[in-house]
Structure formats: C-alpha cells, structure tokens
Coordinates of C-alpha atoms and ligand atoms in Angstrom, one line a residue:
M110 CA 40.6 -61.8 83.9
N111 CA 36.9 -62.7 83.9
K112 CA 36.4 -63.3 80.2
T113 CA 35.5 -66.4 78.3
V114 CA 37.1 -66.9 74.9
G115 CA 35.4 -69.2 72.3
V116 CA 37.5 -70.8 69.7
L117 CA 36.3 -72.2 66.4
G118 CA 38.4 -75.3 65.9
G119 CA 40.1 -77.4 68.5
G120 CA 43.2 -78.8 66.8
Q121 CA 46.8 -78.3 67.9
L122 CA 46.7 -74.5 67.5
G123 CA 43.6 -74.3 69.7
R124 CA 45.3 -76.6 72.2
M125 CA 48.4 -74.5 72.5
F126 CA 46.2 -71.4 72.6
A127 CA 44.3 -73.0 75.5
E128 CA 47.6 -73.6 77.3
A129 CA 48.4 -69.9 77.1
A130 CA 44.9 -69.0 78.3
N131 CA 45.1 -71.5 81.2
R132 CA 48.2 -69.7 82.5
L133 CA 46.3 -66.5 82.7
N134 CA 43.2 -68.0 84.3
I135 CA 41.2 -67.1 81.2
K136 CA 38.4 -69.5 80.4
V137 CA 38.3 -71.1 76.9
L138 CA 35.5 -73.0 75.2
I139 CA 36.1 -74.9 72.1
L140 CA 33.8 -75.7 69.2
D141 CA 34.9 -78.9 67.5
K142 CA 34.3 -82.6 67.6
E143 CA 34.2 -84.6 70.8
N144 CA 37.5 -84.9 72.5
A145 CA 39.3 -82.6 70.0
P146 CA 43.0 -82.0 71.0
A147 CA 42.2 -78.6 72.6
K148 CA 39.3 -79.9 74.6
Q149 CA 41.4 -82.6 76.2
I150 CA 43.4 -80.1 78.2
L151 CA 40.5 -77.9 79.3
G152 CA 38.6 -78.9 82.4
T153 CA 35.1 -78.0 81.5
S154 CA 32.1 -79.8 80.1
N155 CA 30.7 -76.7 78.4
H156 CA 32.5 -77.1 75.1
I157 CA 30.4 -77.2 72.0
V158 CA 30.4 -80.4 70.0
G159 CA 30.0 -79.8 66.3
S160 CA 31.6 -78.3 63.2
F161 CA 33.2 -74.9 63.0
K162 CA 31.3 -74.6 59.7
D163 CA 28.0 -75.2 61.3
S164 CA 26.1 -71.9 61.9
H165 CA 23.9 -73.4 64.6
A166 CA 27.0 -74.6 66.6
I167 CA 28.7 -71.2 66.2
R168 CA 25.7 -69.4 67.6
Q169 CA 25.7 -71.8 70.5
L170 CA 29.4 -71.0 71.2
A171 CA 28.8 -67.3 70.8
A172 CA 26.0 -67.4 73.4
E173 CA 28.5 -68.7 76.0
C174 CA 31.5 -66.4 75.3
D175 CA 32.7 -62.8 75.5
V176 CA 35.0 -63.0 72.6
L177 CA 35.2 -65.4 69.7
T178 CA 38.3 -66.3 67.6
A179 CA 39.4 -69.1 65.3
E180 CA 42.3 -71.4 65.0
I181 CA 41.4 -72.3 61.3
E182 CA 40.2 -70.1 58.5
H183 CA 37.9 -72.6 56.9
I184 CA 34.9 -71.5 58.9
D185 CA 31.4 -70.2 58.3
T186 CA 31.9 -66.4 58.0
L187 CA 28.3 -65.7 57.0
V188 CA 27.0 -66.5 60.5
L189 CA 29.9 -64.5 62.0
E190 CA 28.9 -61.5 60.0
E191 CA 25.3 -61.8 61.3
L192 CA 26.5 -62.4 64.9
T193 CA 28.9 -59.4 64.7
Q194 CA 25.9 -57.2 63.7
S195 CA 24.1 -58.2 66.8
G196 CA 27.1 -57.3 69.0
V197 CA 29.2 -60.5 69.2
I198 CA 32.9 -59.9 69.1
F199 CA 34.9 -62.0 66.7
E200 CA 38.7 -61.5 66.1
P201 CA 40.1 -61.0 63.6
H202 CA 37.2 -59.5 61.7
W203 CA 34.9 -61.9 59.8
R204 CA 35.7 -60.0 56.6
T205 CA 39.4 -60.7 57.1
V206 CA 38.7 -64.4 57.4
A207 CA 36.3 -64.4 54.5
T208 CA 38.9 -62.7 52.3
I209 CA 41.8 -64.9 53.4
Q210 CA 39.9 -68.2 53.2
D211 CA 39.7 -67.7 49.4
K212 CA 43.3 -67.7 48.4
F213 CA 42.7 -65.8 45.2
D214 CA 40.7 -63.1 46.9
Q215 CA 43.4 -62.9 49.5
K216 CA 46.0 -62.3 46.9
Q217 CA 43.9 -59.7 45.1
H218 CA 43.4 -57.9 48.3
L219 CA 47.1 -57.9 49.1
K220 CA 47.9 -56.8 45.6
S221 CA 45.5 -53.8 45.9
A222 CA 47.3 -52.9 49.2
G223 CA 50.6 -52.7 47.2
I224 CA 52.1 -55.9 48.6
A225 CA 54.6 -57.7 46.4
L226 CA 53.5 -61.3 45.5
A227 CA 53.6 -63.8 42.7
D228 CA 51.2 -62.9 39.9
S229 CA 48.0 -64.9 39.7
I230 CA 45.2 -65.6 37.2
S231 CA 41.8 -66.8 38.1
L232 CA 40.5 -69.7 36.0
D233 CA 37.1 -70.5 34.6
S234 CA 36.8 -74.1 33.7
G235 CA 40.5 -75.0 33.9
S236 CA 40.3 -76.6 30.4
V237 CA 43.5 -77.6 28.8
D238 CA 43.2 -74.6 26.4
E239 CA 42.8 -72.3 29.3
L240 CA 45.9 -73.7 31.0
K241 CA 47.8 -73.4 27.8
R242 CA 46.9 -69.7 27.8
V243 CA 48.2 -69.4 31.4
A244 CA 51.5 -71.1 30.2
E245 CA 51.9 -68.5 27.5
V246 CA 51.8 -65.8 30.2
F247 CA 53.7 -67.5 33.0
D248 CA 55.7 -70.1 31.1
F249 CA 56.5 -73.4 32.9
P250 CA 56.6 -74.3 35.7
F251 CA 53.5 -72.6 37.2
M252 CA 51.3 -73.5 40.2
L253 CA 47.7 -74.4 40.2
K254 CA 46.1 -73.7 43.6
S255 CA 42.7 -74.5 45.0
R256 CA 41.1 -71.3 46.0
R257 CA 39.5 -72.8 49.1
E258 CA 40.1 -75.5 51.7
A259 CA 43.8 -75.7 50.9
Y260 CA 46.4 -76.5 53.5
D261 CA 49.6 -78.4 53.9
G262 CA 50.1 -78.4 50.1
R263 CA 46.8 -80.4 49.6
G264 CA 45.4 -77.8 47.3
N265 CA 48.4 -77.3 45.1
L266 CA 49.5 -78.8 41.9
P267 CA 52.8 -77.7 40.2
I268 CA 52.5 -77.8 36.4
M269 CA 56.1 -78.5 35.3
S270 CA 55.6 -78.8 31.6
K271 CA 53.0 -79.2 28.9
D272 CA 52.8 -82.9 29.8
D273 CA 51.1 -82.0 33.0
L274 CA 48.3 -80.0 31.4
D275 CA 45.8 -82.9 31.2
H276 CA 46.4 -83.7 34.8
G277 CA 46.1 -80.0 35.7
S278 CA 42.8 -79.8 33.9
D279 CA 41.5 -82.8 35.8
F280 CA 42.6 -81.2 39.0
C281 CA 40.4 -78.1 38.2
K282 CA 37.3 -80.2 37.6
D283 CA 35.9 -80.5 41.1
R284 CA 37.1 -77.2 42.7
K285 CA 37.7 -73.5 42.0
V286 CA 41.3 -73.1 41.1
Y287 CA 43.6 -70.2 40.2
A288 CA 47.0 -70.2 38.6
E289 CA 50.1 -68.6 40.2
R290 CA 53.4 -67.7 38.6
W291 CA 56.3 -69.8 39.9
A292 CA 58.4 -68.2 42.6
P293 CA 62.0 -69.3 42.1
F294 CA 62.8 -68.9 45.8
K295 CA 66.2 -69.6 47.5
A296 CA 64.5 -69.8 50.9
E297 CA 61.0 -69.6 52.5
L298 CA 60.7 -67.2 55.3
A299 CA 57.9 -66.5 57.8
V300 CA 57.0 -63.8 60.3
M301 CA 54.3 -63.9 62.9
A302 CA 52.7 -60.5 63.0
V303 CA 50.5 -59.3 65.9
K304 CA 47.7 -56.9 65.2
T305 CA 46.6 -55.1 68.3
K306 CA 44.2 -52.2 68.9
D307 CA 47.2 -49.9 68.5
G308 CA 49.0 -51.2 65.5
V309 CA 51.0 -54.2 64.2
L310 CA 54.0 -55.8 66.0
S311 CA 56.1 -58.7 64.8
F312 CA 58.1 -61.6 66.0
P313 CA 61.5 -62.2 64.3
T314 CA 62.0 -63.5 60.8
V315 CA 62.3 -67.3 60.6
E316 CA 63.1 -69.8 57.8
T317 CA 60.7 -72.6 57.0
V318 CA 61.8 -75.7 55.2
H319 CA 59.0 -77.7 53.4
E320 CA 59.1 -81.2 52.2
N321 CA 56.3 -82.4 49.9
S322 CA 54.7 -79.0 50.5
I323 CA 54.4 -79.6 54.3
C324 CA 56.4 -77.6 56.7
K325 CA 59.1 -79.8 58.2
L326 CA 61.5 -77.5 59.9
V327 CA 61.6 -74.0 61.2
Y328 CA 64.9 -72.2 61.9
A329 CA 64.4 -69.2 64.2
P330 CA 66.0 -66.8 63.4
A331 CA 66.3 -67.5 59.7
R332 CA 69.9 -68.7 59.1
N333 CA 72.4 -66.5 57.4
L334 CA 70.0 -63.8 56.5
S335 CA 71.4 -60.3 56.5
R336 CA 70.0 -58.0 59.2
A337 CA 68.6 -55.8 56.4
T338 CA 66.6 -58.6 54.7
A339 CA 65.4 -59.9 58.1
D340 CA 64.1 -56.4 58.9
K341 CA 62.6 -56.0 55.5
A342 CA 60.7 -59.3 55.9
Q343 CA 59.3 -58.1 59.2
Q344 CA 58.3 -54.7 57.7
L345 CA 56.6 -56.5 54.8
A346 CA 54.7 -58.8 57.1
R347 CA 53.5 -55.9 59.2
K348 CA 52.4 -53.9 56.1
A349 CA 50.6 -57.0 54.7
V350 CA 48.8 -57.6 58.0
A351 CA 47.9 -54.0 58.4
A352 CA 45.8 -54.4 55.2
F353 CA 43.4 -56.6 57.1
E354 CA 40.8 -55.6 59.8
G355 CA 40.6 -57.0 63.3
K356 CA 43.0 -58.1 66.0
G357 CA 45.1 -61.2 66.7
V358 CA 48.2 -63.0 65.3
F359 CA 48.7 -63.6 61.6
G360 CA 51.2 -66.1 60.1
V361 CA 52.9 -64.5 57.1
E362 CA 54.6 -66.8 54.6
M363 CA 57.2 -65.4 52.2
F364 CA 59.5 -66.3 49.4
L365 CA 63.0 -65.0 49.4
L366 CA 64.2 -64.8 45.8
E367 CA 67.8 -65.0 44.5
N368 CA 68.2 -61.2 44.4
D369 CA 66.9 -61.0 48.0
Q370 CA 63.5 -59.7 46.8
L371 CA 60.7 -60.7 49.1
L372 CA 57.3 -61.9 47.9
I373 CA 54.4 -62.7 50.2
N374 CA 53.2 -66.3 49.6
E375 CA 50.2 -66.4 51.9
I376 CA 48.7 -65.2 55.1
A377 CA 47.0 -67.1 57.9
P378 CA 44.7 -65.1 60.2
R379 CA 45.6 -67.2 63.3
P380 CA 48.6 -68.8 65.1
H381 CA 50.8 -70.7 62.7
N382 CA 53.1 -73.6 62.5
S383 CA 56.1 -71.3 61.8
G384 CA 55.4 -69.6 65.2
H385 CA 55.5 -72.7 67.5
Y386 CA 59.2 -71.9 68.3
T387 CA 58.0 -68.7 70.2
I388 CA 56.8 -71.0 73.1
E389 CA 60.4 -71.8 74.1
S390 CA 62.2 -68.9 72.5
C391 CA 60.4 -65.7 73.3
P392 CA 59.1 -64.2 76.5
I393 CA 55.6 -64.4 75.2
S394 CA 54.5 -67.0 72.6
Q395 CA 52.4 -66.5 69.5
Y396 CA 49.5 -67.9 71.5
D397 CA 50.0 -65.5 74.4
A398 CA 50.2 -62.7 71.9
H399 CA 47.0 -63.8 70.2
L400 CA 45.2 -63.9 73.5
R401 CA 46.5 -60.5 74.6
A402 CA 45.7 -58.9 71.2
I403 CA 42.1 -60.1 71.1
L404 CA 41.5 -59.1 74.7
D405 CA 43.3 -55.7 74.4
L406 CA 45.9 -56.8 77.1
P407 CA 49.4 -55.2 77.0
I408 CA 52.1 -56.6 74.7
P409 CA 55.5 -55.0 75.4
P410 CA 57.1 -55.1 72.0
S411 CA 60.4 -56.5 73.4
S412 CA 58.5 -59.6 74.6
L413 CA 58.4 -60.7 71.0
E414 CA 62.2 -60.7 70.7
M415 CA 64.0 -64.1 70.8
R416 CA 65.9 -65.1 73.9
E417 CA 67.6 -68.1 72.2
P418 CA 67.8 -69.5 68.7
A419 CA 65.5 -72.5 68.0
V420 CA 64.9 -75.2 65.5
M421 CA 61.4 -76.7 65.3
L422 CA 60.7 -80.1 63.7
N423 CA 57.2 -81.3 63.0
I424 CA 56.2 -84.8 64.0
L425 CA 54.2 -86.0 61.0
G426 CA 52.3 -89.3 60.5
S427 CA 54.6 -91.6 58.6
A428 CA 53.9 -92.7 55.0
T429 CA 53.4 -96.3 56.3
G430 CA 51.1 -95.3 59.1
G431 CA 53.6 -96.5 61.7
S432 CA 53.7 -95.4 65.3
I433 CA 55.5 -92.1 66.2
D434 CA 56.7 -93.7 69.5
P435 CA 60.3 -94.4 68.3
F436 CA 60.7 -90.7 67.5
I437 CA 59.2 -89.7 70.9
T438 CA 61.6 -92.1 72.7
A439 CA 64.5 -90.4 70.9
A440 CA 63.2 -86.9 71.6
L441 CA 62.8 -87.7 75.3
S442 CA 66.6 -88.4 75.7
N443 CA 67.7 -85.6 73.3
P444 CA 69.2 -82.6 75.2
R445 CA 67.5 -79.2 75.2
T446 CA 64.4 -80.6 73.4
S447 CA 60.8 -79.6 74.3
I448 CA 58.2 -82.0 73.1
H449 CA 54.6 -81.1 72.2
L450 CA 52.2 -83.9 71.4
Y451 CA 48.8 -83.0 70.2
G452 CA 46.6 -85.8 71.5
K453 CA 45.5 -87.1 68.1
G454 CA 45.7 -90.7 68.9
P455 CA 47.8 -93.3 67.1
A456 CA 49.4 -92.0 63.9
T457 CA 47.5 -93.3 60.9
T458 CA 47.3 -90.6 58.2
P459 CA 50.6 -89.9 56.4
G460 CA 51.7 -86.3 56.8
R461 CA 49.3 -85.6 59.6
K462 CA 50.7 -83.2 62.2
M463 CA 50.9 -85.3 65.4
G464 CA 53.2 -83.0 67.4
H465 CA 56.4 -81.1 67.2
V466 CA 59.7 -80.7 69.0
T467 CA 61.7 -77.5 69.6
V468 CA 65.4 -77.4 70.4
T469 CA 66.9 -74.2 71.7
A470 CA 70.6 -73.4 72.2
E471 CA 72.9 -70.5 72.7
T472 CA 73.7 -70.5 68.9
M473 CA 71.9 -71.6 65.8
A474 CA 74.9 -73.8 64.9
E475 CA 74.5 -75.6 68.3
A476 CA 70.7 -76.0 67.9
E477 CA 71.2 -77.4 64.4
Q478 CA 73.7 -79.9 65.7
L479 CA 71.4 -80.9 68.6
I480 CA 68.4 -81.5 66.5
Q481 CA 70.2 -83.5 63.7
P482 CA 69.8 -86.9 65.4
L483 CA 66.0 -86.3 65.6
I484 CA 65.9 -85.3 62.0
D485 CA 67.6 -88.6 61.2
V486 CA 65.1 -90.6 63.3
F487 CA 62.2 -88.6 61.7
D488 CA 63.5 -89.3 58.2
K489 CA 63.8 -93.0 59.0
H490 CA 60.4 -93.1 60.6
S491 CA 58.8 -91.4 57.6
G492 CA 60.4 -93.8 55.2
R493 CA 62.9 -91.2 53.8
K494 CA 66.6 -91.6 53.3
P495 CA 68.4 -90.0 56.3
A496 CA 69.0 -86.5 55.0
S497 CA 72.1 -84.6 55.9
A498 CA 71.7 -81.3 57.7
T499 CA 70.3 -78.6 55.5
P500 CA 73.4 -76.6 54.6
S501 CA 73.4 -73.1 56.0
R502 CA 73.3 -70.4 53.3
A503 CA 75.6 -68.0 55.0
K504 CA 76.1 -64.7 53.1
G505 CA 77.5 -62.7 55.9
G506 CA 75.0 -60.6 57.8
K507 CA 74.9 -59.9 61.4
E508 CA 75.4 -63.2 63.1
V509 CA 76.7 -64.7 66.3
P510 CA 80.5 -64.9 65.8
Q511 CA 81.8 -68.5 65.5
I512 CA 85.5 -67.6 65.6
A513 CA 87.3 -65.2 67.9
V514 CA 90.5 -63.7 66.6
I515 CA 92.6 -62.3 69.4
M516 CA 95.9 -60.6 69.4
G517 CA 98.4 -59.3 72.0
S518 CA 98.9 -55.9 70.3
D519 CA 97.4 -54.0 67.4
S520 CA 100.8 -54.3 65.7
D521 CA 99.8 -58.0 65.1
L522 CA 96.8 -56.9 62.9
P523 CA 98.7 -56.7 59.6
T524 CA 99.8 -60.3 60.1
L525 CA 96.2 -61.3 60.7
A526 CA 94.7 -59.4 57.8
P527 CA 95.2 -62.2 55.1
G528 CA 93.5 -64.7 57.5
L529 CA 90.6 -62.3 58.2
T530 CA 90.1 -61.9 54.5
I531 CA 89.6 -65.6 54.1
L532 CA 87.0 -65.6 56.9
D533 CA 85.2 -62.7 55.1
T534 CA 85.3 -64.7 51.8
F535 CA 83.9 -67.7 53.5
A536 CA 81.2 -65.5 55.2
I537 CA 82.1 -67.0 58.6
P538 CA 81.0 -64.6 61.4
Y539 CA 84.0 -63.7 63.6
T540 CA 85.0 -61.2 66.2
V541 CA 88.4 -59.5 66.5
R542 CA 89.8 -58.3 69.9
I543 CA 93.0 -57.0 71.4
T544 CA 93.4 -59.0 74.6
S545 CA 97.0 -58.8 75.8
A546 CA 98.1 -61.7 78.0
H547 CA 100.6 -59.3 79.7
R548 CA 99.0 -55.9 79.8
T549 CA 95.3 -56.8 80.2
P550 CA 95.4 -60.3 81.6
E551 CA 92.0 -60.0 83.3
V552 CA 90.3 -58.9 80.1
M553 CA 91.9 -61.8 78.3
A554 CA 90.9 -64.3 81.0
S555 CA 87.3 -63.1 81.1
F556 CA 86.9 -62.9 77.3
V557 CA 88.4 -66.4 76.6
S558 CA 86.7 -68.1 79.5
T559 CA 83.2 -67.0 78.4
A560 CA 83.9 -67.4 74.7
A561 CA 82.3 -70.9 74.4
S562 CA 79.1 -69.8 76.0
T563 CA 78.6 -67.0 73.5
G564 CA 78.8 -69.4 70.5
I565 CA 82.5 -69.1 69.7
R566 CA 83.8 -72.4 68.4
V567 CA 87.5 -71.7 67.6
I568 CA 90.0 -69.1 68.8
I569 CA 92.8 -67.8 66.7
A570 CA 95.4 -66.1 68.8
A571 CA 98.3 -64.1 67.3
A572 CA 101.3 -62.9 69.4
G573 CA 104.9 -61.9 69.0
G574 CA 108.0 -62.0 71.1
A575 CA 107.2 -63.5 74.5
A576 CA 104.1 -64.9 72.8
H577 CA 102.0 -66.1 75.8
L578 CA 98.6 -65.2 74.5
P579 CA 97.7 -68.5 72.6
G580 CA 98.9 -70.6 75.5
M581 CA 97.2 -68.6 78.2
A582 CA 94.0 -68.6 76.1
A583 CA 94.2 -72.4 75.8
A584 CA 94.5 -72.6 79.6
Y585 CA 91.2 -70.6 80.0
T586 CA 89.0 -72.5 77.5
S587 CA 88.2 -76.0 76.2
L588 CA 87.8 -74.6 72.7
P589 CA 90.4 -75.3 70.1
V590 CA 93.1 -72.6 70.0
I591 CA 95.2 -71.9 66.9
G592 CA 98.4 -69.9 67.6
V593 CA 99.9 -67.5 64.9
P594 CA 103.5 -66.6 65.7
V595 CA 104.1 -63.0 64.7
K596 CA 107.5 -61.9 63.6
A597 CA 108.5 -59.1 66.1
S598 CA 111.4 -56.7 65.8
S599 CA 114.1 -59.1 66.7
L600 CA 114.9 -62.9 66.3
D601 CA 112.8 -63.1 63.1
G602 CA 109.7 -64.5 64.8
Q603 CA 111.5 -67.6 66.0
D604 CA 111.0 -66.5 69.6
S605 CA 107.3 -66.2 69.0
L606 CA 107.2 -69.6 67.3
Y607 CA 109.0 -71.4 70.1
S608 CA 106.9 -69.6 72.8
I609 CA 103.7 -70.8 71.1
V610 CA 104.7 -74.3 70.0
Q611 CA 106.4 -75.3 73.2
M612 CA 103.2 -75.8 75.2
P613 CA 103.3 -78.2 78.2
R614 CA 101.5 -81.5 77.8
G615 CA 97.7 -81.2 78.5
V616 CA 97.2 -77.7 77.2
P617 CA 97.4 -77.9 73.4
V618 CA 97.8 -75.0 70.9
A619 CA 97.7 -75.8 67.2
T620 CA 100.6 -73.7 65.9
V621 CA 100.9 -72.5 62.3
A622 CA 104.0 -71.2 60.5
I623 CA 105.4 -67.8 61.4
G624 CA 103.0 -65.1 60.1
N625 CA 100.8 -67.6 58.4
S626 CA 97.3 -66.3 59.4
V627 CA 95.9 -67.8 56.2
N628 CA 96.6 -71.3 57.5
A629 CA 95.1 -70.4 60.9
A630 CA 91.9 -69.2 59.2
L631 CA 91.7 -72.3 57.0
L632 CA 92.3 -74.6 59.9
A633 CA 89.6 -72.8 61.8
A634 CA 87.3 -73.3 58.8
R635 CA 88.1 -77.0 58.7
I636 CA 87.2 -77.3 62.4
L637 CA 83.8 -75.6 61.7
G638 CA 83.4 -77.8 58.6
V639 CA 83.2 -80.9 60.7
S640 CA 79.6 -79.9 61.5
D641 CA 78.9 -77.2 58.9
L642 CA 78.5 -78.6 55.4
R643 CA 78.5 -75.1 53.8
V644 CA 81.9 -74.3 55.3
R645 CA 83.3 -77.7 54.4
G646 CA 82.3 -77.1 50.8
L647 CA 84.1 -73.8 50.8
V648 CA 87.3 -75.3 52.2
E649 CA 87.1 -78.0 49.5
E650 CA 86.6 -75.3 46.8
Y651 CA 89.6 -73.4 48.2
A652 CA 91.8 -76.4 47.8
R653 CA 90.5 -77.1 44.3
K654 CA 91.3 -73.5 43.2
A655 CA 94.8 -73.8 44.7
N656 CA 95.3 -77.0 42.7
E657 CA 94.1 -75.3 39.5
E658 CA 96.4 -72.3 40.0
V659 CA 99.5 -74.5 40.4
R660 CA 98.5 -76.5 37.3
E661 CA 98.0 -73.3 35.3
K662 CA 101.5 -72.0 36.4
D663 CA 103.1 -75.3 35.4
K664 CA 101.3 -75.1 32.0
R665 CA 102.6 -71.6 31.4
L666 CA 106.1 -72.6 32.4
R667 CA 106.0 -75.6 30.0
E668 CA 104.6 -73.5 27.2
G669 CA 107.5 -71.0 27.3
N670 CA 110.8 -71.3 29.1
W671 CA 111.9 -70.5 32.6
K672 CA 113.5 -67.2 31.6
S673 CA 110.4 -65.8 29.9
Y674 CA 108.3 -67.0 32.8
M675 CA 110.5 -65.1 35.2
E676 CA 110.4 -62.0 33.1
K677 CA 106.6 -62.0 32.9
K678 CA 106.4 -62.6 36.6
G679 CA 108.6 -59.5 37.0
Ligands
LIG942 P1 49.5 -74.3 51.8 O1 48.2 -73.7 52.1 O2 49.4 -75.8 51.6 O3 50.5 -74.0 52.8 P2 51.0 -72.7 49.9 O4 50.4 -71.9 48.9 O5 51.7 -72.1 51.1 O6 49.9 -73.8 50.4 O7 52.1 -73.7 49.3 C1 52.8 -74.8 49.9 C2 54.2 -74.8 49.5 O8 54.3 -74.9 48.1 C3 54.9 -73.4 49.7 O9 55.4 -73.3 51.1 C4 56.1 -73.5 48.7 O10 57.1 -74.4 49.2 C5 55.4 -74.1 47.5 N1 54.8 -73.1 46.7 C6 53.6 -72.5 46.8 N2 53.4 -71.5 45.9 C7 54.5 -71.5 45.1 C8 54.9 -70.7 43.9 N3 54.1 -69.8 43.4 N4 56.1 -71.0 43.4 C9 56.9 -72.0 43.9 N5 56.6 -72.7 45.0 C10 55.4 -72.5 45.6
LIG943 MG1 51.5 -72.2 53.1

C-alpha cells in the first residue's frame, strides 16, 4: 500500500489511527504541534508542525500526501475547499466537516434529511428576553449550546429554571449560541457508522455514560437493549451518515427516550470516543475502518461485529491535577484489561482525556464486574465518591442467558412454569433445555460443562423419581446448581426430594421444596443479585409486595370474620 495519509490533528484519535496504519504499512503524516500524541509513535521527521486551523500548514501537509483526513472537526475548511478544487483528496468531504463543525447547521442539515432530533432555535443576541421567548416554546429545562468549538460538554449550558436566564445570557455574550429542547433520555447510545464508496456500514449499538458532560464509560453492546431498538439505532445512524458527503467513520450520538424513541444528539465526522472498544472487541477497529474507507480498501461487513462484550473507561485528568499513576498501577494488575495511554505528559488539566482502558469478557455481566474495581479507583482519583456499578436497565431483549433451566423430561415443564414466569417478570435472560441425566447423559454433560463459559451463572435443574439430573449437573460444573424435586406418579415426590437433597459431601445442590420452582427462581435471582443491583432491587421489591399482600389479607380478616372471609375466598 504505497499511499501517504495526512491527518489534520494529532491527538489520541490520530494516534490510534496511526497504530492502525502502521499495521498495514501505510505511511501517515501528522499536522499538529511538536511531539503531539500521534507524532510520538510514527518514525518520521516529515510531520508538519503547526495548527490544523492554519491554511499554510494544511497546504504543506497536502503537498506531501495522497489523501488527507482529520481527527477533529474544528479545522480550516476554506482551504480544504480550495485544495479539493485543485485535485487534493480530503475525506470526508470538506462540506461535511463545514456543516458538522457548526452544531446548529449540522442539526438543520439532519432535520432536512428527515432525521429525528431535539428541536433547536438559533439565537441572535442571547438577551434575557430572547431566552425567555425560548422558554415559552421549550419550557424548562432547555440547553444552550455553543455553535462552534464545542466538545466534552465545554460548549453546553443547561438552563434549568428562570433563575439561570441571566447566567445564560452572559454565556451567549462571547459566542454564537443556539437553544435546544431538553431530551429526557433514559440512556445515551452511540453507533460508529462507516461511509465507504459503496454505502454505509455500522458497528453495533453501544451505551455511553457521561459524567459532567464528559463521556466516562462505554458499554458495548448497549446493556439490556432490545434487539429491535439496537437495530433501529444502527439504521438511524446509517441514515444520518448517508446524509453527508465523503468517506470515513462517523461517530453518531443518540438519546434513547422513555418510550424507546431515538433522537440523534450529534455526529462527529471522524473516529470517536464511543468507538475505542472496537480495538479489542471487533475484528477491525474504527481506526482500521476509517483507513480502509478513505483508501477504498475492502471492509467485510462481518468484521464490524463484536467478538466479545466490552466496557471502556476513560482516564481523565483529576480535578486536583493529581497523577494518573495510581490508576495505571491498578489497571496493570486488573485481568482482561487493555490500557491505552495517549502520551500527553503528566495530568494537569481536570477532565482532560489522558488514556482509556477496555475490559473484555465473555459476557457483559462479567466485563462489568471486572471493570468495577477500576471505576472505584477512578472515582477516588478524580475526587468523587466511589460510585456503585451503574445498574443495568434490563427490559428483556435478546441477551446472553444468565440462568440455565434444565429438566429431565418435558413432563417437568408444568412444575417449572411458575419459576420461569418469575424470571420473565424480572427480565433475567435464561435458557430452557431438556437434558436427561439418564437418556441423554452426553448432551447433559456437554451442556453443563460448557455453561459457565457461555455466560450462565446459575443452573436450575428439575427432576422427578430417580432424580439424578441436579446432582450430575453439579458434578460437571462449578456453577451453583438449584434442584427442584418434581412430584412424579408415585411416592408423592418424596423420592425426587431425597434423591436431590442427599448429595455426597463436596458436590452441593441447593434443594428447594417439592415442586417449588418459584423458590428456585428467586434463589437464582438472589445469587445474581450479589453483583447485579438491578436484580437485587427486584428481589427486594418482590419481598415487599409479599409482605403487603399478607398484611392486606390480615386486614380483611380482621374487618370481617373468618367465615365471611372464607366465603369470599370461595
Ligand atoms: P459535546 O460536543 O460536548 O459532546 P453534546 O451536545 O453531545 O456536546 O452534549 C454533551 C452531553 O450533554 C450529552 O452527551 C448529554 O449527556 C447532554 N445533553 C446534550 N444535549 C442535551 C439535550 N438536548 N437534552 C439533555 N441532555 C443533553
Ligand atoms: Mg457529544
């Protein structure tokens, strides 16, 4: 590949782009200040020293390269327009960057392409009177956003009530601002879309968690999102990106509203923080994809699918300007953790992106658990109170099963039904299988012995008569096994109970009452609840409801007498 790619901007995105290019023997030249992060890892003295807003420096870079691209949108597009007319290739198109770099123009452009997004109103002076008129249309809260040069929340000011109007008006004094309707989102999602010469592809839908308007965590794939909504988000991202000219990756930020409606928040015409996870999680990363797209190299669509779930945590400069070293020390000994440091020197600026870590695991639950100690160190380092894990927002959807419910025979299914209903109510993903310990021992052995590696965390096993299934399962796995004795045609289920409960020392099976699959499901939920705050909350809620029900019955009994109570009960 005998091409030289010039990049306007040499920050962390340029640096990771350079890593991807290095692996393909593609030469990269950077325009940015001396020793910028991207320059540090490229062995050439031909980089251009200067600003990506300086037309002279951009011309110099263009003279050395076959294709130009940018890792930041706040660049001089006028000179790019001129250069393009004289045959220089810049991707994505200069018009795309020019439209996107003014957030208001970007949103108007998306709106005219039929893309759903929060309403916006351009402002003249931003006087208090003008902001009052905005409040009449949008009500409080609404958002003031700087049209240009905004990033990491630095151009945003939420106007929560009329008390903020004076401050809002001051904010408008030295910049062009527009007002945006508040988006009452339940989650923020993002999709990296790849625009090639042939069309638009996309990476999976991820969830971003912002703190103080800066992206802190990315969960890939987005947790507990239905397959339909995840697909819808990818489609929306592809449609939005198709509205722009040029090639390359685009970061598409979205709001997911309570009713599952999606709104586009904003688009970045470049690799994006929400796509770092692709380095470890996908066969080709967002940086590989950008490179391939701008050079018309093949991108097999399946290379954008995730191999493993991931959680990414940004390493930000602390509020006190302290060193990030304690965090790095912790990350180095954390299992399954990839560390990326950006070469920005000692951390001094609060909130500055100094690096990131990505933890991958076979299941999202596992990745969440693995990264939690690092989140705790991060919170401590940045002067925050250690936060508990962000609770998952499970609402069903196609997810990796956490519980395996197995039975010896389909005649056990009616006994299991009440327990399965509980798992449905709690939106805990599970799988149900018939794996007889007697008739299909090899199927049972293979299923149970690999269960842990597929993300299963608890096994519920129901069996009747010579009820060997729970015990055999426990022998093949280190996962907790809960046995449900099923009442078979003779001996009233006592045979099943004794078979399951009488396990030899060393191979434990937690045994519930005969036919009590509800308790098996609740016990499984309690086990998951040890590390899943959402499930723990549901278990507590279940107990609270049961408590209320008994009190209510007692009240009714005390109000009437026992005979009328019995009559009503029928
Ligand atoms: P930046 O360029 O700094 O990323 P964004 O416009 O994406 O700016 O805003 C940063 C964050 O502020 C968003 O990720 C979201 O958490 C919040 N935010 C932005 N716009 C709105 C809005 N209209 N309603 C509610 N929250 C918003
Ligand atoms: Mg943003």
